[in-house]
PDB file of C-alpha atoms in Angstrom:
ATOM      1  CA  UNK K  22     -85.530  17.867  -3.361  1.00 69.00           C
ATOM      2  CA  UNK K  23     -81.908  17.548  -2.276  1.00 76.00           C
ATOM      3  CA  UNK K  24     -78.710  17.672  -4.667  1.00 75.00           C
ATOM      4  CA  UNK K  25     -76.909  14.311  -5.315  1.00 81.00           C
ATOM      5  CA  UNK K  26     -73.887  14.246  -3.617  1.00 86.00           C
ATOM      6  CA  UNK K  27     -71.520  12.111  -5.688  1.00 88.00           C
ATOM      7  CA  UNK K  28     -68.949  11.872  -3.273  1.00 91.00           C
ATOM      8  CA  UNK K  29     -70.819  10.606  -0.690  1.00 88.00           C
ATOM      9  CA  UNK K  30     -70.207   6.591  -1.231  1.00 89.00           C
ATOM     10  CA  UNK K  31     -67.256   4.918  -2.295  1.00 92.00           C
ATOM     11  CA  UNK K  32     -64.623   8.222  -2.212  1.00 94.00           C
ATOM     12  CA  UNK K  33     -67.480   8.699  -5.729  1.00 92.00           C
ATOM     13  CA  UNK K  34     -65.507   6.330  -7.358  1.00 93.00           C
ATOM     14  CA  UNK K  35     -62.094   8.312  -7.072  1.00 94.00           C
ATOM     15  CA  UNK K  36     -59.273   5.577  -5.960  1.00 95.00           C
ATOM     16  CA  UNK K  37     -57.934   5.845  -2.330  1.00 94.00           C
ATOM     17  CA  UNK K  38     -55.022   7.933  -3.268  1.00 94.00           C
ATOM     18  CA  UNK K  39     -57.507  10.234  -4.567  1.00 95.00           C
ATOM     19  CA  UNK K  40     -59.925  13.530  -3.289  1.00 95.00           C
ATOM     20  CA  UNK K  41     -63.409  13.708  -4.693  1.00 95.00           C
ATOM     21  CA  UNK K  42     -64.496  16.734  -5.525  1.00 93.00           C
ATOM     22  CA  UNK K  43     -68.017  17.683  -5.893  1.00 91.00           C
ATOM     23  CA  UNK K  44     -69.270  20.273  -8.697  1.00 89.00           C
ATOM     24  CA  UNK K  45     -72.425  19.897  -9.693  1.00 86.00           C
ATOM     25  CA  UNK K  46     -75.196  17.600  -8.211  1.00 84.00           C
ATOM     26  CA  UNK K  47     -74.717  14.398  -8.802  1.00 83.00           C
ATOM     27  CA  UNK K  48     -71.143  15.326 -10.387  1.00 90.00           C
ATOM     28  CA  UNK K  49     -67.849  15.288  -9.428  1.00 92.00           C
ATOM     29  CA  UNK K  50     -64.174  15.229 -10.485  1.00 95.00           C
ATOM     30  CA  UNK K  51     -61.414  12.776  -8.952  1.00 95.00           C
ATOM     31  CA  UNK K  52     -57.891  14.805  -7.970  1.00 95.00           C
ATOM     32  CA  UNK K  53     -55.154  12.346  -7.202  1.00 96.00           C
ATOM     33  CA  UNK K  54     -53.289  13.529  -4.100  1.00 95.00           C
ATOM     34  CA  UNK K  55     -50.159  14.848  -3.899  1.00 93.00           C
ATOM     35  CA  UNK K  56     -46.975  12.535  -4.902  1.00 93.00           C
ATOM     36  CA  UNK K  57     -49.401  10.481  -7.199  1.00 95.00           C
ATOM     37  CA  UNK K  58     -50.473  10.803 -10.559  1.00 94.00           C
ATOM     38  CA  UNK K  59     -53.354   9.751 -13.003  1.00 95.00           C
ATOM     39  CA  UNK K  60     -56.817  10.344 -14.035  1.00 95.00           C
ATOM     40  CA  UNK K  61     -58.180  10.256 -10.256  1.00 94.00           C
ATOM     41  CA  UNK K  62     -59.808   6.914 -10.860  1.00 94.00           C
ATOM     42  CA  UNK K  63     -56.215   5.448 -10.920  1.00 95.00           C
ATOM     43  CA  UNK K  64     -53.697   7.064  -9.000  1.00 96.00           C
ATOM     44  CA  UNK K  65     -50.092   5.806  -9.207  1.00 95.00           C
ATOM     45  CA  UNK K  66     -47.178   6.623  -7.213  1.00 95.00           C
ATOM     46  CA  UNK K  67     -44.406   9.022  -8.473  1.00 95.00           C
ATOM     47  CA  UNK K  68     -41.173   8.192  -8.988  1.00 95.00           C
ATOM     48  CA  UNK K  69     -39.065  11.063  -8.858  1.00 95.00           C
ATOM     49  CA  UNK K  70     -35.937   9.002  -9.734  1.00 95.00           C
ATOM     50  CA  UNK K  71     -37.308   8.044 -13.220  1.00 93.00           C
ATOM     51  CA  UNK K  72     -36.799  11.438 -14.581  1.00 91.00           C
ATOM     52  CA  UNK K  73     -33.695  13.230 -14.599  1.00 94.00           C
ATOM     53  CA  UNK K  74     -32.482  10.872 -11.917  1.00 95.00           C
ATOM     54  CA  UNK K  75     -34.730  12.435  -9.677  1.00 94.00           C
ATOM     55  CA  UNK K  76     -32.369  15.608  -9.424  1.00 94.00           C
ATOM     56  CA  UNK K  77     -29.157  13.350  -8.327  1.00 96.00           C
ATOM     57  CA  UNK K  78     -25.812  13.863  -9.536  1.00 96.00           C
ATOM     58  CA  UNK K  79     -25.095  11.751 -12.131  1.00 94.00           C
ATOM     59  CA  UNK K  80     -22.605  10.170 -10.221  1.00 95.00           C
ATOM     60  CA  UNK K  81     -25.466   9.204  -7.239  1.00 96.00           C
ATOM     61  CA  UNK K  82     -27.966   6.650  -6.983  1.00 97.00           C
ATOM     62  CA  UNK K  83     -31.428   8.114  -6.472  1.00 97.00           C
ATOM     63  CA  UNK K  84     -33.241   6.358  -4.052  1.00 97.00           C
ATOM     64  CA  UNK K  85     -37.408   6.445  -4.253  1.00 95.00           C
ATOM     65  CA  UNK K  86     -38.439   6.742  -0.303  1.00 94.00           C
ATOM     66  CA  UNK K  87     -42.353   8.095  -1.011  1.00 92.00           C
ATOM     67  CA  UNK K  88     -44.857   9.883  -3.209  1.00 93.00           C
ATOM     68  CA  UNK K  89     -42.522  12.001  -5.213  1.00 93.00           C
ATOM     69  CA  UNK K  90     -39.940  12.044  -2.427  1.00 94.00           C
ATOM     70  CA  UNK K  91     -36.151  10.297  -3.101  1.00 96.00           C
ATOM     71  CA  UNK K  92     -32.954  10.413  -1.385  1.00 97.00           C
ATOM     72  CA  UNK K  93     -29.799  11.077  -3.200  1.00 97.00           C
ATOM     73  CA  UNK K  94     -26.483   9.070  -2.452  1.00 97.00           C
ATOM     74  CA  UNK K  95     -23.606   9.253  -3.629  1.00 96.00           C
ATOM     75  CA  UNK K  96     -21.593   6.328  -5.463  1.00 93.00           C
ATOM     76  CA  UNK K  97     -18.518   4.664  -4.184  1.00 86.00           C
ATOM     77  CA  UNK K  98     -15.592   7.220  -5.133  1.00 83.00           C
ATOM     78  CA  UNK K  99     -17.544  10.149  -4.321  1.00 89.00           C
ATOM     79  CA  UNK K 100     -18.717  12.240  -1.903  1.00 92.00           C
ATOM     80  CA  UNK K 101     -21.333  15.088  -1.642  1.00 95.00           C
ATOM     81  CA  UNK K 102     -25.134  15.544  -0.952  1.00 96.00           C
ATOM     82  CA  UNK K 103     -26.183  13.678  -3.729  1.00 95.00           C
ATOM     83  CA  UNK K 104     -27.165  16.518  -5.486  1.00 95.00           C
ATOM     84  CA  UNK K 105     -23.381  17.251  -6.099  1.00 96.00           C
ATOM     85  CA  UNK K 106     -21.212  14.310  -6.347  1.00 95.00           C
ATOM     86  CA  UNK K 107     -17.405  15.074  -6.279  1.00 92.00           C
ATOM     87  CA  UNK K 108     -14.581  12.283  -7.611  1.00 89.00           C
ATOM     88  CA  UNK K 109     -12.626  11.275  -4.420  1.00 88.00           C
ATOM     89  CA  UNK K 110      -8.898  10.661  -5.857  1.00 89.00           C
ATOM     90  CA  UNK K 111      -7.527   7.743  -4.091  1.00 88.00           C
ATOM     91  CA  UNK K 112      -3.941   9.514  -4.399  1.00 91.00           C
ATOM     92  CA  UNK K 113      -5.073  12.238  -2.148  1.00 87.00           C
ATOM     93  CA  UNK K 114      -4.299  10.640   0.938  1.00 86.00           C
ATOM     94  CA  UNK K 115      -1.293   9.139   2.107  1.00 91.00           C
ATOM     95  CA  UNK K 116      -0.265   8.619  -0.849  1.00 94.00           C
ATOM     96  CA  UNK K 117      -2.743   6.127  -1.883  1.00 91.00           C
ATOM     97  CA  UNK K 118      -1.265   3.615   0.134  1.00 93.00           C
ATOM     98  CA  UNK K 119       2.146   3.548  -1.906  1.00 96.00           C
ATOM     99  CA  UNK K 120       5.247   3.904  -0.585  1.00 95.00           C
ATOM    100  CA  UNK K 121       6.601   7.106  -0.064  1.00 92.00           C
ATOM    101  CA  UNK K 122       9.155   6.365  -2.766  1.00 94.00           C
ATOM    102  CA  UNK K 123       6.513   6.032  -5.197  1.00 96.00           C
ATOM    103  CA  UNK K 124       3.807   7.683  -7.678  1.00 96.00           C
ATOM    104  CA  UNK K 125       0.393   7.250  -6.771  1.00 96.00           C
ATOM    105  CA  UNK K 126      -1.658   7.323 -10.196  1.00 94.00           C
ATOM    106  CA  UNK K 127      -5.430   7.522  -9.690  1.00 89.00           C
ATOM    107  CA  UNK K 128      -6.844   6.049 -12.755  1.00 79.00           C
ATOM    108  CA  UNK K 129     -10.947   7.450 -11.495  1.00 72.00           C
ATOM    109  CA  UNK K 130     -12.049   4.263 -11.951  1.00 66.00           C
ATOM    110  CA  UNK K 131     -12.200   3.465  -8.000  1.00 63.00           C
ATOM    111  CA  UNK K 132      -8.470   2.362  -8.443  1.00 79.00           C
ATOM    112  CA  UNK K 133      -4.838   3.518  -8.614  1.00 87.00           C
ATOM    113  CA  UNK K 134      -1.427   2.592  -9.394  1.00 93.00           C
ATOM    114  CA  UNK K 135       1.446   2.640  -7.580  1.00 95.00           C
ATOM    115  CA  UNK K 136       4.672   2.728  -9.408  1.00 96.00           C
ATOM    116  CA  UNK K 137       8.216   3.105  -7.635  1.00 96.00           C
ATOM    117  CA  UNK K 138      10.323   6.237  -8.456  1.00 94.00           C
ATOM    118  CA  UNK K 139      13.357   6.412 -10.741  1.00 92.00           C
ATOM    119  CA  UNK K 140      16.346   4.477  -8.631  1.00 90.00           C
ATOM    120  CA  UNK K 141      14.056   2.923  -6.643  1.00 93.00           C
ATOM    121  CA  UNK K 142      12.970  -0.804  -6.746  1.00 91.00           C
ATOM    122  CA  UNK K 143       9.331  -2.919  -6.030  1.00 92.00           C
ATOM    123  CA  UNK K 144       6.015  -3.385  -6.525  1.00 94.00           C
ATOM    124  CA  UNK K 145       4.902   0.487  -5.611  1.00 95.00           C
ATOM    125  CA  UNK K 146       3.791  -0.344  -2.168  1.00 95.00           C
ATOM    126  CA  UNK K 147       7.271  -1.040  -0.842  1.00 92.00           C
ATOM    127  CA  UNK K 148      10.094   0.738  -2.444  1.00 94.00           C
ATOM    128  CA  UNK K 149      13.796   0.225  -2.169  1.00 92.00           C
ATOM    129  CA  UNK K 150      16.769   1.918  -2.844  1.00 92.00           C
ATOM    130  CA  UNK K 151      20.279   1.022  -3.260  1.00 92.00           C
ATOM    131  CA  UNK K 152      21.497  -1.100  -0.462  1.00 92.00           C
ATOM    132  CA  UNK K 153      23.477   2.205   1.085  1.00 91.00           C
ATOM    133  CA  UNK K 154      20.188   3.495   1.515  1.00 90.00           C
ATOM    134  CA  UNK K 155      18.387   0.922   2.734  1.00 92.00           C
ATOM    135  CA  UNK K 156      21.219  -0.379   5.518  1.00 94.00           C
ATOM    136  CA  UNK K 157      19.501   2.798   7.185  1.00 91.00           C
ATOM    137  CA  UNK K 158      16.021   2.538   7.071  1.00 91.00           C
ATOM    138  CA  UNK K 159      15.884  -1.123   8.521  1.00 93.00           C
ATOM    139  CA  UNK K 160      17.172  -1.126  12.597  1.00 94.00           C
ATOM    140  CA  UNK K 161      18.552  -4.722  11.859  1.00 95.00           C
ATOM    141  CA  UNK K 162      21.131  -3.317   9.618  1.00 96.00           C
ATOM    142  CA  UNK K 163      21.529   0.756  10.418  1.00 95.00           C
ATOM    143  CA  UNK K 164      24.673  -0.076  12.963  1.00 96.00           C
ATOM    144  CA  UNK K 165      26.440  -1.084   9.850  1.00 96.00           C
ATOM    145  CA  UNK K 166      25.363   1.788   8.300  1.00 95.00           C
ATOM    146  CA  UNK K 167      26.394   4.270  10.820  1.00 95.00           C
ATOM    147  CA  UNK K 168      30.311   2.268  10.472  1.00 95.00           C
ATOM    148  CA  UNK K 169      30.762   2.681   6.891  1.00 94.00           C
ATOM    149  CA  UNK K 170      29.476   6.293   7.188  1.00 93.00           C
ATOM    150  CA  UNK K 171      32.261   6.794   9.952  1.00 92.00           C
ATOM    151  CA  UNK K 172      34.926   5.133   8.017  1.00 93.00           C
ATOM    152  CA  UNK K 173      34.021   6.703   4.488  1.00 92.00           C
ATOM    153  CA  UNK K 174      33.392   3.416   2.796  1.00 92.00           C
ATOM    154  CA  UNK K 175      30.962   3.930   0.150  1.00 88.00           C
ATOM    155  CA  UNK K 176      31.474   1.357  -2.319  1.00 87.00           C
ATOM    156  CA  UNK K 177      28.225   0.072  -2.120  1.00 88.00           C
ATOM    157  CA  UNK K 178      26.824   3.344  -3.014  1.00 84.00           C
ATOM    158  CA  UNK K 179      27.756   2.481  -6.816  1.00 87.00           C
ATOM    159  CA  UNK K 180      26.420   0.595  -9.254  1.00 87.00           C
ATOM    160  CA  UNK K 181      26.992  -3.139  -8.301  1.00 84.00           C
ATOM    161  CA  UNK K 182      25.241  -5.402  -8.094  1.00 95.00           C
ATOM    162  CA  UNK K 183      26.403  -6.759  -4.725  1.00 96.00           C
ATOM    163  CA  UNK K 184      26.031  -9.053  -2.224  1.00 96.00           C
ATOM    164  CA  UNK K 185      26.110  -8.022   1.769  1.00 97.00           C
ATOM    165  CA  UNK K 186      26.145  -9.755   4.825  1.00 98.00           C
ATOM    166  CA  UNK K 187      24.941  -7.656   7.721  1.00 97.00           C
ATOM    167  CA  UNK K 188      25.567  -8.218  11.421  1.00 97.00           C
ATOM    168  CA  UNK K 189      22.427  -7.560  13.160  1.00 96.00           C
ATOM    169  CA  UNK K 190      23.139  -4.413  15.006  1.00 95.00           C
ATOM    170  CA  UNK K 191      22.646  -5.713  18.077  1.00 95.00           C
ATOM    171  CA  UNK K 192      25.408  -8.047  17.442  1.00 95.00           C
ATOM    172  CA  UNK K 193      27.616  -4.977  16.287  1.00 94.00           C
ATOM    173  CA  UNK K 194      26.728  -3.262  19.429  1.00 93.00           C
ATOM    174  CA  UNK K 195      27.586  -6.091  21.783  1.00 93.00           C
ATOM    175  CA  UNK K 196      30.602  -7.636  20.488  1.00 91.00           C
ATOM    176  CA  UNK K 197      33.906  -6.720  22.447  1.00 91.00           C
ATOM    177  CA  UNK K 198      36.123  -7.115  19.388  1.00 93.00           C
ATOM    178  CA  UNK K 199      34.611  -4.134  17.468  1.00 93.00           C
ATOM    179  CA  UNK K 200      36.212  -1.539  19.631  1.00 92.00           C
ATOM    180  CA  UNK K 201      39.371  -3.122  19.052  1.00 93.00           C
ATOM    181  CA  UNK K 202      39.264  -3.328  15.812  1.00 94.00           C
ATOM    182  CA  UNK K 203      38.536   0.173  15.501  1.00 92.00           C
ATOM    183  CA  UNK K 204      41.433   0.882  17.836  1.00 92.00           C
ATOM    184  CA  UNK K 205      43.277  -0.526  15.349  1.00 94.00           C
ATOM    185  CA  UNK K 206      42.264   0.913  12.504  1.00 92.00           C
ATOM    186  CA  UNK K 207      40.973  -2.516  10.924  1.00 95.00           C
ATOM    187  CA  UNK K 208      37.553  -1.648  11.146  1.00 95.00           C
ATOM    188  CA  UNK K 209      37.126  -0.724   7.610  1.00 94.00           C
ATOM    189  CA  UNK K 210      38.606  -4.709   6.698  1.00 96.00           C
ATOM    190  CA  UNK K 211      35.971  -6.192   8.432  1.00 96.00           C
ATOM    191  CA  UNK K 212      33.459  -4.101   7.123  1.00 96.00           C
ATOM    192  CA  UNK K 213      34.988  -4.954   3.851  1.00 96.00           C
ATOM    193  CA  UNK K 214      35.117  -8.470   4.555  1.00 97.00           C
ATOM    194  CA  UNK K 215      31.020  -8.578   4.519  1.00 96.00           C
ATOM    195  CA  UNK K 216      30.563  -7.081   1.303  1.00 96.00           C
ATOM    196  CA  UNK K 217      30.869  -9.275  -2.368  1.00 96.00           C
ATOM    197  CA  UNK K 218      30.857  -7.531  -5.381  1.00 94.00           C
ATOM    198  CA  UNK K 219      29.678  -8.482  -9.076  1.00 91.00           C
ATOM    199  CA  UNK K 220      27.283 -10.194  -8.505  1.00 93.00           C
ATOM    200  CA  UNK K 221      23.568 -10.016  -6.281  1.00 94.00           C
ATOM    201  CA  UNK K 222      23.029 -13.188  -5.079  1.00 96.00           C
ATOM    202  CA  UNK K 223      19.487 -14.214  -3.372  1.00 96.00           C
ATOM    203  CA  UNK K 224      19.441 -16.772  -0.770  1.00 96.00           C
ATOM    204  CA  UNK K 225      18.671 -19.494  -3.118  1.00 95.00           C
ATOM    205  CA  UNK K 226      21.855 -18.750  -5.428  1.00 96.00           C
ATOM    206  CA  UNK K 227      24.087 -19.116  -1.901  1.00 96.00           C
ATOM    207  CA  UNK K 228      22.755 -22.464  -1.317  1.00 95.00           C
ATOM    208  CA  UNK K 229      24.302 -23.617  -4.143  1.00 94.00           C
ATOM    209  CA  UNK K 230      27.794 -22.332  -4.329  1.00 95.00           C
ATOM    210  CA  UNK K 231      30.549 -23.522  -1.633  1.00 95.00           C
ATOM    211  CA  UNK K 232      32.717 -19.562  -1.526  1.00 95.00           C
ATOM    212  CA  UNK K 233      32.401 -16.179  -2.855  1.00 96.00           C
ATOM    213  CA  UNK K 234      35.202 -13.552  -2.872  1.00 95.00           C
ATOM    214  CA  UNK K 235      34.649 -10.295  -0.844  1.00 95.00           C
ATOM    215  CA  UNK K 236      35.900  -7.078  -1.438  1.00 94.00           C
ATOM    216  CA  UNK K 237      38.230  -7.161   1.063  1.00 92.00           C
ATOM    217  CA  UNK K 238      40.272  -9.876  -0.772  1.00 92.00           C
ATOM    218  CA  UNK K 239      39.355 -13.095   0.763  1.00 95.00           C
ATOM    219  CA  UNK K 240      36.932 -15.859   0.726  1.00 96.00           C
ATOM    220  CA  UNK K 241      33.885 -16.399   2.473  1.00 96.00           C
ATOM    221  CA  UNK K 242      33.107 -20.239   2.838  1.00 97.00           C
ATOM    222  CA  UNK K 243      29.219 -21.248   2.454  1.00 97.00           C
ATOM    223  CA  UNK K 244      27.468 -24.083   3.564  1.00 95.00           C
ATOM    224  CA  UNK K 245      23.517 -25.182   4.028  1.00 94.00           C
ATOM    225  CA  UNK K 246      22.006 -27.918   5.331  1.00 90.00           C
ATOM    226  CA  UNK K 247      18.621 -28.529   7.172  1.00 89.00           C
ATOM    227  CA  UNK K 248      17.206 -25.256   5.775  1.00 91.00           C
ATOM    228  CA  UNK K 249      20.165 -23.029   7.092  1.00 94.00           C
ATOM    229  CA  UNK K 250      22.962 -21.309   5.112  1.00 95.00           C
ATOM    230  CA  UNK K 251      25.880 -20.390   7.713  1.00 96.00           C
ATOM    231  CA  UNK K 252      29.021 -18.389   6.567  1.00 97.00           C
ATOM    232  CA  UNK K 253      32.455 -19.421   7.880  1.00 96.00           C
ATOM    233  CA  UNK K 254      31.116 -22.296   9.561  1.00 94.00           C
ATOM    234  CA  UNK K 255      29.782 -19.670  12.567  1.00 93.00           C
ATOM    235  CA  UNK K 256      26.835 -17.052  10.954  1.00 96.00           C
ATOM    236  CA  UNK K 257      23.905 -17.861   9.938  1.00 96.00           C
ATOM    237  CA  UNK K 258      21.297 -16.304   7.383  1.00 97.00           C
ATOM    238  CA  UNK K 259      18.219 -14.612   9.918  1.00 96.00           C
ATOM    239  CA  UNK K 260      16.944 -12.633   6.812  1.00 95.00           C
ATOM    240  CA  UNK K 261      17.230 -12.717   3.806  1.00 95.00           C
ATOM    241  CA  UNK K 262      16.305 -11.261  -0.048  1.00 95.00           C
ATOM    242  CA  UNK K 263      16.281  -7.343   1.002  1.00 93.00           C
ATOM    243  CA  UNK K 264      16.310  -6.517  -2.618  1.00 93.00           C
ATOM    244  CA  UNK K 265      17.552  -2.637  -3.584  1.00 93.00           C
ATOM    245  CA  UNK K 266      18.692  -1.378  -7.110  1.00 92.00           C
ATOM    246  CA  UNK K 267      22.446  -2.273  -6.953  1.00 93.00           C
ATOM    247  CA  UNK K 268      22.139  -5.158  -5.014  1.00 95.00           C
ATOM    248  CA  UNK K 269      20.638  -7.764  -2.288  1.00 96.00           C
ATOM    249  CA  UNK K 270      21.165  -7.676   1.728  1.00 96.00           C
ATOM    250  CA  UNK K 271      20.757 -10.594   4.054  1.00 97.00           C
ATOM    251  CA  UNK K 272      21.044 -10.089   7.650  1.00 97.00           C
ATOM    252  CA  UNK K 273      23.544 -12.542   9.800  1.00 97.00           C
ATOM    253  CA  UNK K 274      23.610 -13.390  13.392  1.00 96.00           C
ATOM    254  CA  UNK K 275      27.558 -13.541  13.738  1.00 95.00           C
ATOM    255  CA  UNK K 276      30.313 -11.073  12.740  1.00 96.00           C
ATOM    256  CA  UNK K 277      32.562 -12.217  10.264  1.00 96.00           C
ATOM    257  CA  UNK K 278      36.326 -12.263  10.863  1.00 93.00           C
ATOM    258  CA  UNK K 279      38.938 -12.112   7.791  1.00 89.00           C
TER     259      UNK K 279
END
């Protein structure tokens, strides 16, 4: 006589994800493989990432992959292995995206907040000033900057609101009459002459009023028509609405003579 071997046919029964082990003839026991579990007649696949989130940070997705085997990712906002998951604030970096005149405030919820510092004016990701400051930033208007900083005006440095009408600096630079004017020490007027005080009027406010009064003393006649607001019958509006604190700047393509 020969022992039984119950493994012989059919795996003995066991499933396919299952060894059969023989013990005594004719007997045997089913052992599910690795990465599976059950009673060796059916074996089911682990998943690692139903318990404990399969080892993951709780701020990672575990991923199954295999028997008992799972990657670990980490969400949006985060970085790590996956097994350590680390809050990436949005702030850290260049600010966040906000202007450099602003706070960047990382709420951790995959967002932030940009909010413009004290004396300084917009929506967080551009900033202004006061118009003083800004003349200088912007290469359309620092020429005009440079000539009140020469000639000590500052009036605009205060607390407004005004109005100014910048030359383009390549207009300052290229007009003849501005080194006579300096030569004659009436520079400063027609600085002056560009500059309205009391009130900040946006481009849509100077198409409806005819004059406005600049600090130098005289008026400044205003006309539109066919989308185009001219000054004095000779400059026109190229830009327009720079918005600081103390006041609005719109850039002109002509100087303006009192």
């Amino acid at each position: 006589c020969s022992a039984i071997d119950a493994c012989e046919t059919s795996n003995g029964g066991c499933s396919a994800k299952a060894e059969c082990r023989r013990t005594t003839p004719g007997n045997r026991v089913c052992v599910c493989d690795a990465g599976y579990t059950g009673d060796g007649i059916v074996c089911i696949e682990i998943n690692p990432c139903l318990e404990n989130n399969g080892g993951c940070d709780r701020n990672a997705e575990c991923t199954q992959t295999g028997p008992n085997q799972a990657v670990c990712n980490c969400l949006k906002g985060y970085s790590g292995d996956g097994k350590r998951c680390t809050y990436i604030n949005l702030c850290s970096q260049n600010n966040g995206g906000c202007s450099e005149f602003a706070v960047c405030n990382d709420t951790e919820l995959t967002e932030r907040t940009c909010t413009c510092k004290n004396n300084y004016t917009g929506d967080g990701f551009k900033c202004r000033g006061n118009i003083f400051q800004e003349l200088l930033r912007d290469p359309n208007t620092s020429r005009f900057y440079f000539y009140l900083e020469a000639l000590s005006i500052r009036d605009i440095a205060g607390p407004g609101p005004f109005t100014l009408f910048v030359p383009r600096t390549d207009v300052l630079n290229s007009d003849p009459q501005v080194k006579n004017w300096i030569a004659r020490g009436v520079m400063a007027q027609v600085l002056r002459y560009h500059m309205v005080g009391c009130a900040s009027l946006m481009y849509n406010d100077l198409t409806t009023i005819n004059n406005v009064t600049s600090l130098h003393g005289d008026p400044i006649h205003i006309s539109y028509s066919q989308n185009s607001l001219v000054l004095n019958n000779k400059a026109e509006v190229i830009l327009r609405d720079a918005v600081g604190t103390n006041g609005v700047i719109h850039v002109i393509n002509q100087i303006l003579v009192p």
